[in-house]
Tab-separated table of C-alpha atoms in Angstrom:
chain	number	residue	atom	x	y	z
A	273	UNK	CA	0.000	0.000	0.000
A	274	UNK	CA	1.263	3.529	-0.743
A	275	UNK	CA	2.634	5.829	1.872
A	276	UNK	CA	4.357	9.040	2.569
A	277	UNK	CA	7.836	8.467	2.616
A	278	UNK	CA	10.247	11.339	4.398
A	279	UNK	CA	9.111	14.351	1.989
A	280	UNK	CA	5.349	14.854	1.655
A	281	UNK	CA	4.559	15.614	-2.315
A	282	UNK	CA	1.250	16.827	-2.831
A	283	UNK	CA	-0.545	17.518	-6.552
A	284	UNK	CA	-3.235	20.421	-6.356
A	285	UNK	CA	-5.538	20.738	-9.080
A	286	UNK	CA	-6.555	23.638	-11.239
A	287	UNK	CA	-9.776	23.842	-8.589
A	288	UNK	CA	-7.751	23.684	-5.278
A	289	UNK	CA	-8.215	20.136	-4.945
A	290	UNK	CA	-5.452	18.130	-2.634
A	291	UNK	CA	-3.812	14.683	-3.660
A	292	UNK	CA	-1.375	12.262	-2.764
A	293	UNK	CA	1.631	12.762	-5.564
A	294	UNK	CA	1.902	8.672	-5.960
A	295	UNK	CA	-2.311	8.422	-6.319
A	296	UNK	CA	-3.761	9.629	-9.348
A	297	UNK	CA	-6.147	12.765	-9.287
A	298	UNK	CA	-9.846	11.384	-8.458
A	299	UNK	CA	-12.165	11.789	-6.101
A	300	UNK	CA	-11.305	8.184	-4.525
A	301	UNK	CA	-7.711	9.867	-4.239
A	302	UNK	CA	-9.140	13.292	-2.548
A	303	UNK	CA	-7.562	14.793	0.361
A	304	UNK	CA	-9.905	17.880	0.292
A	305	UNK	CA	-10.030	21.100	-1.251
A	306	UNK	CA	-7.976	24.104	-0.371
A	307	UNK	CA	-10.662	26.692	-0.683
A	308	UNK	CA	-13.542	24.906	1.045
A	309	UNK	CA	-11.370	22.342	3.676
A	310	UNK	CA	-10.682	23.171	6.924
A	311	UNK	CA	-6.337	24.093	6.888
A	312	UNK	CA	-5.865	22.268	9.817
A	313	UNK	CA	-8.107	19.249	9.034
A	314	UNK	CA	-6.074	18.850	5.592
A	315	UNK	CA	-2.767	18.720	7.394
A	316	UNK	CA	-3.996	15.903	9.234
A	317	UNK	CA	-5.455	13.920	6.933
A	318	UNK	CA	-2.261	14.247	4.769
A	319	UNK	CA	-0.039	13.598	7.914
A	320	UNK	CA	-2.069	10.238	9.331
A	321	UNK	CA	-2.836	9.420	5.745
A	322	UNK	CA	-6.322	9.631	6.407
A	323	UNK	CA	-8.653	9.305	3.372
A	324	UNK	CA	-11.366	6.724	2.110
A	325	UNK	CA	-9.217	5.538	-0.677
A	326	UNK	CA	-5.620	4.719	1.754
A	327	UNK	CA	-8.524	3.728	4.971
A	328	UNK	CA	-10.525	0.848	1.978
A	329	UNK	CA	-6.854	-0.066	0.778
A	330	UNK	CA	-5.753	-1.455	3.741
A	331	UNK	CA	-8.820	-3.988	3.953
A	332	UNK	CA	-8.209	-5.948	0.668
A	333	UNK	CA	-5.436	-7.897	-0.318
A	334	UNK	CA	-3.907	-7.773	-3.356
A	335	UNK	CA	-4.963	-11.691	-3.760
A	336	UNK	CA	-8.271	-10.505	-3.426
A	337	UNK	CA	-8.170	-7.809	-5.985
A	338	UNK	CA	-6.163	-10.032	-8.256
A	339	UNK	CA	-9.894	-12.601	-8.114
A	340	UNK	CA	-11.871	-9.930	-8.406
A	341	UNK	CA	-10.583	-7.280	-11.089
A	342	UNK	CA	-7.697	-9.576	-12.588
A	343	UNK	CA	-7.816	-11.238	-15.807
A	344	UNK	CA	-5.734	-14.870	-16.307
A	345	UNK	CA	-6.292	-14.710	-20.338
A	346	UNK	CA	-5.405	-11.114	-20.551
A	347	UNK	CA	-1.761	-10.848	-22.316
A	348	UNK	CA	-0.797	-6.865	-20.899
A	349	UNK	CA	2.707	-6.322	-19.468
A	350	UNK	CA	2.415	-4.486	-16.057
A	351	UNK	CA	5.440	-3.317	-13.791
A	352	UNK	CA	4.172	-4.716	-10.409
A	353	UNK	CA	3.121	-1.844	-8.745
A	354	UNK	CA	1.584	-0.402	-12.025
A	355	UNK	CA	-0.626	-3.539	-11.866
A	356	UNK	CA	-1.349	-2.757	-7.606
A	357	UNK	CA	-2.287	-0.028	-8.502
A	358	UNK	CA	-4.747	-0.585	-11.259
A	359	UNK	CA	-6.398	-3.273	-9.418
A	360	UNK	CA	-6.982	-1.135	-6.459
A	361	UNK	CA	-8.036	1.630	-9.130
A	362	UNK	CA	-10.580	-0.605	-9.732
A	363	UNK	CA	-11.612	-1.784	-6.526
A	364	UNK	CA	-12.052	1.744	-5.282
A	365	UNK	CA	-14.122	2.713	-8.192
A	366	UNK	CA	-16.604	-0.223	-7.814
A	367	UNK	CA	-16.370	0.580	-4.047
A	368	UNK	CA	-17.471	4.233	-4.113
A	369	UNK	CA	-19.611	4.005	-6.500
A	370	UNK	CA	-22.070	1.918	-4.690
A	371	UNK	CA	-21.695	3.794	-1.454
């Protein structure tokens, strides 16, 4: 599972909008909004790593996304993580979506 390593990287969006920099910009991926989120409620959520997408990460293994979202006849080259990271893509989409 991702993580902040010893520097914090952060992508903001053309609308303010906070993100991990090794998560890709969607609303899964949110940290909050610049404008609109409390400052000292963002700092904490990017400190403890607190957001739906890291807090639903951590209770699926990859084994399980691999059964669920993986494909044994498909013939695409992944790095590793690449692949992670599209499965969990995947899972967090399906899981958002129906909440």
């Amino acid at each position: 599972m991702h993580h902040n390593e010893k520097e914090i990287v952060l992508l903001i969006s053309n609308t303010c909008d906070v993100f991990f920099n090794f998560t890709q910009m969607s609303k899964e991926w949110k940290i909050g909004n610049l404008k609109t989120d409390d400052r000292e409620e963002l700092i904490r959520r990017v400190v403890e790593e607190d957001i739906p997408a890291l807090n639903l990460a951590g209770k699926i293994t990859l084994g399980e996304l691999a059964a669920k979202y993986g494909n044994p006849e498909s013939d695409r080259a992944f790095q590793l993580n690449d692949y992670k990271d599209y499965l969990l893509n995947r899972y967090l989409e399906d899981v958002c979506v129906k909440a």
